[in-house]
mmCIF file of C-alpha atoms in Angstrom:
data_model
loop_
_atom_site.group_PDB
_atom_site.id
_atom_site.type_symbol
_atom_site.label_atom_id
_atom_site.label_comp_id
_atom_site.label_asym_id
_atom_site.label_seq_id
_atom_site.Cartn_x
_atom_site.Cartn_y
_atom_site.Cartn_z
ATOM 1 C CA UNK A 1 5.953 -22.138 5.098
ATOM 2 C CA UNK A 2 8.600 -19.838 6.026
ATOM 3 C CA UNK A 3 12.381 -20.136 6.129
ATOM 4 C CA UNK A 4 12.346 -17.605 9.033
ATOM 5 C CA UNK A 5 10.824 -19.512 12.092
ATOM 6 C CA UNK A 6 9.630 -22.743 11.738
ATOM 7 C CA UNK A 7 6.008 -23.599 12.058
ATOM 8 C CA UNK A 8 5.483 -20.072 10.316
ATOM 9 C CA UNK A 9 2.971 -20.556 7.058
ATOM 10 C CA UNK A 10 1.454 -17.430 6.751
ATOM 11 C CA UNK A 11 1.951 -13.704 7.112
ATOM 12 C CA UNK A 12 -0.055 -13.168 9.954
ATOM 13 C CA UNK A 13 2.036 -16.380 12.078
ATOM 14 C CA UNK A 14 4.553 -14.273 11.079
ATOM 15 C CA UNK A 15 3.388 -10.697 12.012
ATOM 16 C CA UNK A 16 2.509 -12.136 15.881
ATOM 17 C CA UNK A 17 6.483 -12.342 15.906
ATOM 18 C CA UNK A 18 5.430 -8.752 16.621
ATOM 19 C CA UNK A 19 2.536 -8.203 18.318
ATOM 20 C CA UNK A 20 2.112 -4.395 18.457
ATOM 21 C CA UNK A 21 3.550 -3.821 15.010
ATOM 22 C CA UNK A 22 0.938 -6.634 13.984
ATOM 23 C CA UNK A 23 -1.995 -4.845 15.838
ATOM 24 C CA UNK A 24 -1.090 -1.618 14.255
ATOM 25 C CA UNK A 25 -0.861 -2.891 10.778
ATOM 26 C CA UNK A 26 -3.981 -4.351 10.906
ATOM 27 C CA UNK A 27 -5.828 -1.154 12.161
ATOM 28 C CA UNK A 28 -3.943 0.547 9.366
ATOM 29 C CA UNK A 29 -5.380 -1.930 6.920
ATOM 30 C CA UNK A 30 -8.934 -1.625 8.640
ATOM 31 C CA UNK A 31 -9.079 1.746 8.296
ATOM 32 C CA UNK A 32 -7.881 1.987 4.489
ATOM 33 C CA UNK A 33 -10.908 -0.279 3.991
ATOM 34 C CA UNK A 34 -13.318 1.596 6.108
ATOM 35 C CA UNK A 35 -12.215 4.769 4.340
ATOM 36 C CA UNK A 36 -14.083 6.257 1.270
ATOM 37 C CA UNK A 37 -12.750 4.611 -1.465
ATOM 38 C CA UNK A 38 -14.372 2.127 -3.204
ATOM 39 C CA UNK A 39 -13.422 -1.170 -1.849
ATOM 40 C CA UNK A 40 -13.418 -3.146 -5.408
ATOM 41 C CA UNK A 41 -11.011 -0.635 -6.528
ATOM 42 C CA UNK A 42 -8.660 -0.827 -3.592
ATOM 43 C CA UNK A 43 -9.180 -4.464 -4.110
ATOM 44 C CA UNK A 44 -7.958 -4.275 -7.908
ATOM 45 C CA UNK A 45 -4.952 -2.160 -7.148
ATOM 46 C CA UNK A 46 -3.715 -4.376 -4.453
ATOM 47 C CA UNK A 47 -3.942 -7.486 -6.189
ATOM 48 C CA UNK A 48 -2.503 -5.186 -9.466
ATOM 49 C CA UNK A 49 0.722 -4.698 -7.840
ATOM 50 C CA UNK A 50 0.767 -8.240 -5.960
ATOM 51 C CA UNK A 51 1.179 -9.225 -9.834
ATOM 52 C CA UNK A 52 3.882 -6.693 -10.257
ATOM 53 C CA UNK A 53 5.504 -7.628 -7.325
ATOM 54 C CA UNK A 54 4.972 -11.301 -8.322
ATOM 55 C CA UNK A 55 3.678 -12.187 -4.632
ATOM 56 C CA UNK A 56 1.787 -15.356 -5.302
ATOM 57 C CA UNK A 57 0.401 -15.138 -1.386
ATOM 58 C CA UNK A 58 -1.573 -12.228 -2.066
ATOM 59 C CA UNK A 59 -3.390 -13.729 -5.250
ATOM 60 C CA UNK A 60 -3.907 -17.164 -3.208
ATOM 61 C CA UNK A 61 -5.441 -15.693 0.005
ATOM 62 C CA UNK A 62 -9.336 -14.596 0.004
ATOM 63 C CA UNK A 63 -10.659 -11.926 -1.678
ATOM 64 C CA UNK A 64 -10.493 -8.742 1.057
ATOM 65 C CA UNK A 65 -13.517 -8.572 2.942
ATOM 66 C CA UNK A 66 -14.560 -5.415 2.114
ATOM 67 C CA UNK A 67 -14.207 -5.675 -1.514
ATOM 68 C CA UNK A 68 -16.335 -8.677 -1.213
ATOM 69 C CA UNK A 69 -19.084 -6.964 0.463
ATOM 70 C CA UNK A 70 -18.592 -4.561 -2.091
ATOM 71 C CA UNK A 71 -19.596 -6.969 -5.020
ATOM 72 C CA UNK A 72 -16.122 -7.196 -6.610
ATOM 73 C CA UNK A 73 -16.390 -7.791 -9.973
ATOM 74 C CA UNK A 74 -14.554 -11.196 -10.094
ATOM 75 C CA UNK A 75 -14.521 -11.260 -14.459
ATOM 76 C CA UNK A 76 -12.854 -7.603 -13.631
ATOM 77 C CA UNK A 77 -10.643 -9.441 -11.778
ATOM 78 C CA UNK A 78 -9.260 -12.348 -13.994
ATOM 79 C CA UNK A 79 -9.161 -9.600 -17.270
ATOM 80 C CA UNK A 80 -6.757 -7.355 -14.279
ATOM 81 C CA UNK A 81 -3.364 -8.238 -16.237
ATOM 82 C CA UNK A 82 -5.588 -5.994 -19.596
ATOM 83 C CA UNK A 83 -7.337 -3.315 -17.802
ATOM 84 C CA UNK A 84 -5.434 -0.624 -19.818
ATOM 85 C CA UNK A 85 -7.595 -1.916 -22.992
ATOM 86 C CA UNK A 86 -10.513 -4.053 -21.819
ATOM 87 C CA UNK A 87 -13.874 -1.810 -21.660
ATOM 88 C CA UNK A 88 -15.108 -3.605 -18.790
ATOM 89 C CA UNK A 89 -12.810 -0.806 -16.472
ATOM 90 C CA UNK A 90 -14.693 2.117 -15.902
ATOM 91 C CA UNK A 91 -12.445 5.390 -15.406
ATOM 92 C CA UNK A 92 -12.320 5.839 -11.953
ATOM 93 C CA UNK A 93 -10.965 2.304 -11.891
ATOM 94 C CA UNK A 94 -8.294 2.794 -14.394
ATOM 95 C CA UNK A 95 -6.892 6.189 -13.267
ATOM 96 C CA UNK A 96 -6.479 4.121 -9.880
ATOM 97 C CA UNK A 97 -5.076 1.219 -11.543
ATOM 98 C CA UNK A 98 -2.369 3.606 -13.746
ATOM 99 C CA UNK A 99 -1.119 5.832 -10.513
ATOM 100 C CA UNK A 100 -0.713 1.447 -8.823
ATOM 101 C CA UNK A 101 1.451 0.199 -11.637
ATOM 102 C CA UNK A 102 3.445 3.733 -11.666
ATOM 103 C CA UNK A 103 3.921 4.097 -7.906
ATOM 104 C CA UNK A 104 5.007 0.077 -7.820
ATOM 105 C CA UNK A 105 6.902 0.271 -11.347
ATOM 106 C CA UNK A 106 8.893 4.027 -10.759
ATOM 107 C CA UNK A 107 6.999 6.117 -8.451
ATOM 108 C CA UNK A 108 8.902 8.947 -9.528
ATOM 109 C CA UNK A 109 7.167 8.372 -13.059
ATOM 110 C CA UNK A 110 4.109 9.857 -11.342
ATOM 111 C CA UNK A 111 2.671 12.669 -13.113
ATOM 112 C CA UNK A 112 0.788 15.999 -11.610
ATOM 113 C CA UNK A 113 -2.399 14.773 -14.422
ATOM 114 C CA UNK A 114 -2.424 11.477 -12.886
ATOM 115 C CA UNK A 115 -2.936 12.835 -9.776
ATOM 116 C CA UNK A 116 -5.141 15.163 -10.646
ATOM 117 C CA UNK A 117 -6.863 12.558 -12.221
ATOM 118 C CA UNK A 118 -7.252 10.512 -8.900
ATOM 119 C CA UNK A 119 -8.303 13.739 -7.240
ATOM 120 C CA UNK A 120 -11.015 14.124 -9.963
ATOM 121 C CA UNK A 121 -12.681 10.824 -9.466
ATOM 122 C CA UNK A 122 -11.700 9.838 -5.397
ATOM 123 C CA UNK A 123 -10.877 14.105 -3.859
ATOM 124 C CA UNK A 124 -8.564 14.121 -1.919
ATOM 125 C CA UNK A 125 -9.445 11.845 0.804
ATOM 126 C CA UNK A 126 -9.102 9.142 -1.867
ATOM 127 C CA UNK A 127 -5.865 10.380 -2.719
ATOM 128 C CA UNK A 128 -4.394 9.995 0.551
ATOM 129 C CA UNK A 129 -6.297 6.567 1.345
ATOM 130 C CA UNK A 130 -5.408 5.292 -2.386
ATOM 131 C CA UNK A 131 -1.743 6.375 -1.465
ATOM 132 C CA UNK A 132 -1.523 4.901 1.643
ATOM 133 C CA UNK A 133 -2.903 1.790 0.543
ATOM 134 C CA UNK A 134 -0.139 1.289 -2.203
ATOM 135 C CA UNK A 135 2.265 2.308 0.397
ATOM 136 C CA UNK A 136 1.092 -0.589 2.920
ATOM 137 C CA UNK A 137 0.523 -3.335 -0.069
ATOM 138 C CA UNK A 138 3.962 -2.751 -1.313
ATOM 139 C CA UNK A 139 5.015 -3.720 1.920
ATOM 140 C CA UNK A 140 3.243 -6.518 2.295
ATOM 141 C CA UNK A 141 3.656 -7.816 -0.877
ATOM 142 C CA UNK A 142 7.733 -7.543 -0.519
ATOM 143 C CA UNK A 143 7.007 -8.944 3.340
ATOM 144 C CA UNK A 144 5.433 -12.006 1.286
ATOM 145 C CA UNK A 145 8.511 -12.371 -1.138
ATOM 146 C CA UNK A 146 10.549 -12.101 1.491
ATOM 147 C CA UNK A 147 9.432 -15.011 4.318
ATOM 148 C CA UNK A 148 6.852 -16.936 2.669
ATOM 149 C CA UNK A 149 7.544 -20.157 0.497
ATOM 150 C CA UNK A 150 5.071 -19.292 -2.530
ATOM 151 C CA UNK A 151 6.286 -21.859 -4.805
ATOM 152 C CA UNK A 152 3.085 -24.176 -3.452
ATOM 153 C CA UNK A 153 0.576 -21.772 -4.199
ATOM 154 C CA UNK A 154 -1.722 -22.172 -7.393
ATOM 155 C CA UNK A 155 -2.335 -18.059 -8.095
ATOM 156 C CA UNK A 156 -2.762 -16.575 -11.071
ATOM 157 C CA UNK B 1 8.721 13.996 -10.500
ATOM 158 C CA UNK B 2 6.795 16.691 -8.898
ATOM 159 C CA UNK B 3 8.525 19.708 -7.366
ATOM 160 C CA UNK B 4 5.227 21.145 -6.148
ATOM 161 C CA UNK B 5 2.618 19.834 -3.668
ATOM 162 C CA UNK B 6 -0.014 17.811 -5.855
ATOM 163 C CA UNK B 7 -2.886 18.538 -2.978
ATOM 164 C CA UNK B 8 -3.766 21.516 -0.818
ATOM 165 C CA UNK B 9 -3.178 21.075 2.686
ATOM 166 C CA UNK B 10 -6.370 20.097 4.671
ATOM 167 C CA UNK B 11 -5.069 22.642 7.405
ATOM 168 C CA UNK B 12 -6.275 25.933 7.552
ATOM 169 C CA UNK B 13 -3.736 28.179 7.253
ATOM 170 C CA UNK B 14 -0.862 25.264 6.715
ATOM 171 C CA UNK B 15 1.515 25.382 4.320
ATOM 172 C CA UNK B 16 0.920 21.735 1.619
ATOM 173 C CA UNK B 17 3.355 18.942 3.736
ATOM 174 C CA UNK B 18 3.261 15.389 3.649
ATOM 175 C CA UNK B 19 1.757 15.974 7.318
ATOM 176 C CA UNK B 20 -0.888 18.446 6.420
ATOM 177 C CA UNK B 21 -1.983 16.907 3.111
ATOM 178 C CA UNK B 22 -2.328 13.445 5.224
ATOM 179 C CA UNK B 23 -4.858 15.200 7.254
ATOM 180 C CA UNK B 24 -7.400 14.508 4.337
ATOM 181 C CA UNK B 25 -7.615 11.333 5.640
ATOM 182 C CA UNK B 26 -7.200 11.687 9.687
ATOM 183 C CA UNK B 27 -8.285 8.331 10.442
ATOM 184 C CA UNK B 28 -5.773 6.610 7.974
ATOM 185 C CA UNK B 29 -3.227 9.200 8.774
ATOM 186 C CA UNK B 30 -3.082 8.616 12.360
ATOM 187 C CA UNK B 31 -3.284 5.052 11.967
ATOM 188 C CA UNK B 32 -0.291 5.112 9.828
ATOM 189 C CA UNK B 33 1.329 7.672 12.738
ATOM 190 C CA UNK B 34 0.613 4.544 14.946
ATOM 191 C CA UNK B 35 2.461 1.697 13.210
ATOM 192 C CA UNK B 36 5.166 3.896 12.341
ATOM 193 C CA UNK B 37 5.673 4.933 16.169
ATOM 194 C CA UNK B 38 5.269 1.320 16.684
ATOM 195 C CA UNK B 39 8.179 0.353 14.212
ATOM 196 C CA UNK B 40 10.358 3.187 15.973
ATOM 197 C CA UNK B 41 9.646 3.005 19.539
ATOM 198 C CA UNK B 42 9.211 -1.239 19.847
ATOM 199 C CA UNK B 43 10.859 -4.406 18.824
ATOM 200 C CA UNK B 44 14.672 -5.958 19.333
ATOM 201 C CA UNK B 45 15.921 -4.106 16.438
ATOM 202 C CA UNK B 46 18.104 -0.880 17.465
ATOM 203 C CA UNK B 47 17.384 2.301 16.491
ATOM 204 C CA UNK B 48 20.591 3.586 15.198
ATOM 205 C CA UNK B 49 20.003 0.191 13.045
ATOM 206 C CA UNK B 50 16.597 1.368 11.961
ATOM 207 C CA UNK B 51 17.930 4.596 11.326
ATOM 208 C CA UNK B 52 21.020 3.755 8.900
ATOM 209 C CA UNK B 53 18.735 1.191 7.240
ATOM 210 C CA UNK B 54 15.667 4.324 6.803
ATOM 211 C CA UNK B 55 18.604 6.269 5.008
ATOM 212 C CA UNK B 56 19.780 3.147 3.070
ATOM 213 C CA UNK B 57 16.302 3.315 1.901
ATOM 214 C CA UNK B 58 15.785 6.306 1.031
ATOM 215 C CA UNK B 59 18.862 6.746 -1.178
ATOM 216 C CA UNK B 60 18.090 3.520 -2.904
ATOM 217 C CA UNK B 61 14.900 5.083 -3.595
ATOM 218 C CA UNK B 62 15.976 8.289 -4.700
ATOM 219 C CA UNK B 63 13.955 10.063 -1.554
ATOM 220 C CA UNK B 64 14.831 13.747 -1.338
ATOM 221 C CA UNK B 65 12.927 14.360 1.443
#
């Protein structure tokens, strides 16, 4: 439920408020997915930051689509809160996951290695997608904060 | 904080800019061109509003651009 307009429970009841920004953001969202990163990464890094953020809605909702099809790993998913130390992260993963937590923590903490270190594993296609991604999430996840009642929600 | 480009522009012969780096990824880029055309250009909110509240943001975030 929101406190904004009533009858509003989720994001997207809240989004047709307005339609073409709605109908953009979801192409925006499509496309990150379609893009070449790998979706149970994106996946990981968006519900990474939701945790940050402390957006319950995000944690709550299903799995993204893609990241599904993908075969996210859903053990990688409840160990998310230790991927800095739990072996189960492969490197690609946790180069993605570090540049998340910085860019949602203090982006400017962002180093030229850890980009390089994106660029290594995703080139820089992934770069931009992988940026644009955290860009869009931490809007959504604030968006969430902001309008949604998330006290009912049983996330983790 | 980086006060160099941290990717080559995907533009022959362009200088490294937010706009020419983004072209790594045209299809995200000019989705995000979309929505953010959208958020200017539609909507009951003014745009000296959006404006003043795009600077507001940016200082709170420390954006030098």
């Amino acid at each position: 439920m929101s406190w904004l307009v009533e009858g509003a429970a989720t994001r997207d009841d809240l989004l047709a408020l307005h339609p073409a920004l709605a109908a953009d953001h979801h192409r925006l969202m499509d496309e990150v997915w379609q893009a070449s990163v790998d979706p149970r990464i994106l996946e990981l890094c968006r519900l990474r930051m939701a945790t940050i953020l402390g957006n319950q809605v995000a944690w709550s909702e299903p799995r993204s689509v893609a990241a599904v099809a993908a075969g996210v790993d859903e053990s990688l998913v409840a160990s998310l809160a230790s991927w800095s130390t739990d072996p189960g992260f492969d490197a690609a993963t946790r180069v993605c996951l570090g540049l998340a937590e910085q860019y949602v923590i203090d982006v400017h903490g962002i180093t030229d290695t850890q980009v390089a270190e994106v660029e290594g594993h995703l080139g820089p296609n992934g770069v931009i997608t992988l940026t644009t991604a955290l860009a869009a999430w931490e809007i959504t996840h604030r968006f969430d904060n902001a309008f949604l009642d998330t006290t009912s929600t049983g996330a983790s | 904080m980086s006060t160099t480009p941290r990717l080559a522009s995907a533009i022959e012969g362009k200088a490294a800019s937010s706009r020419s780096i983004m072209a790594h990824s045209p299809q995200v880029r000019a989705a995000f061109d979309q929505m953010y055309a959208t958020l200017w250009s539609r909507g009951a909110v003014d745009v000296d509003v959006k404006e003043l509240v795009r600077l507001r943001n940016a200082r709170v975030t420390d954006c030098g651009l």
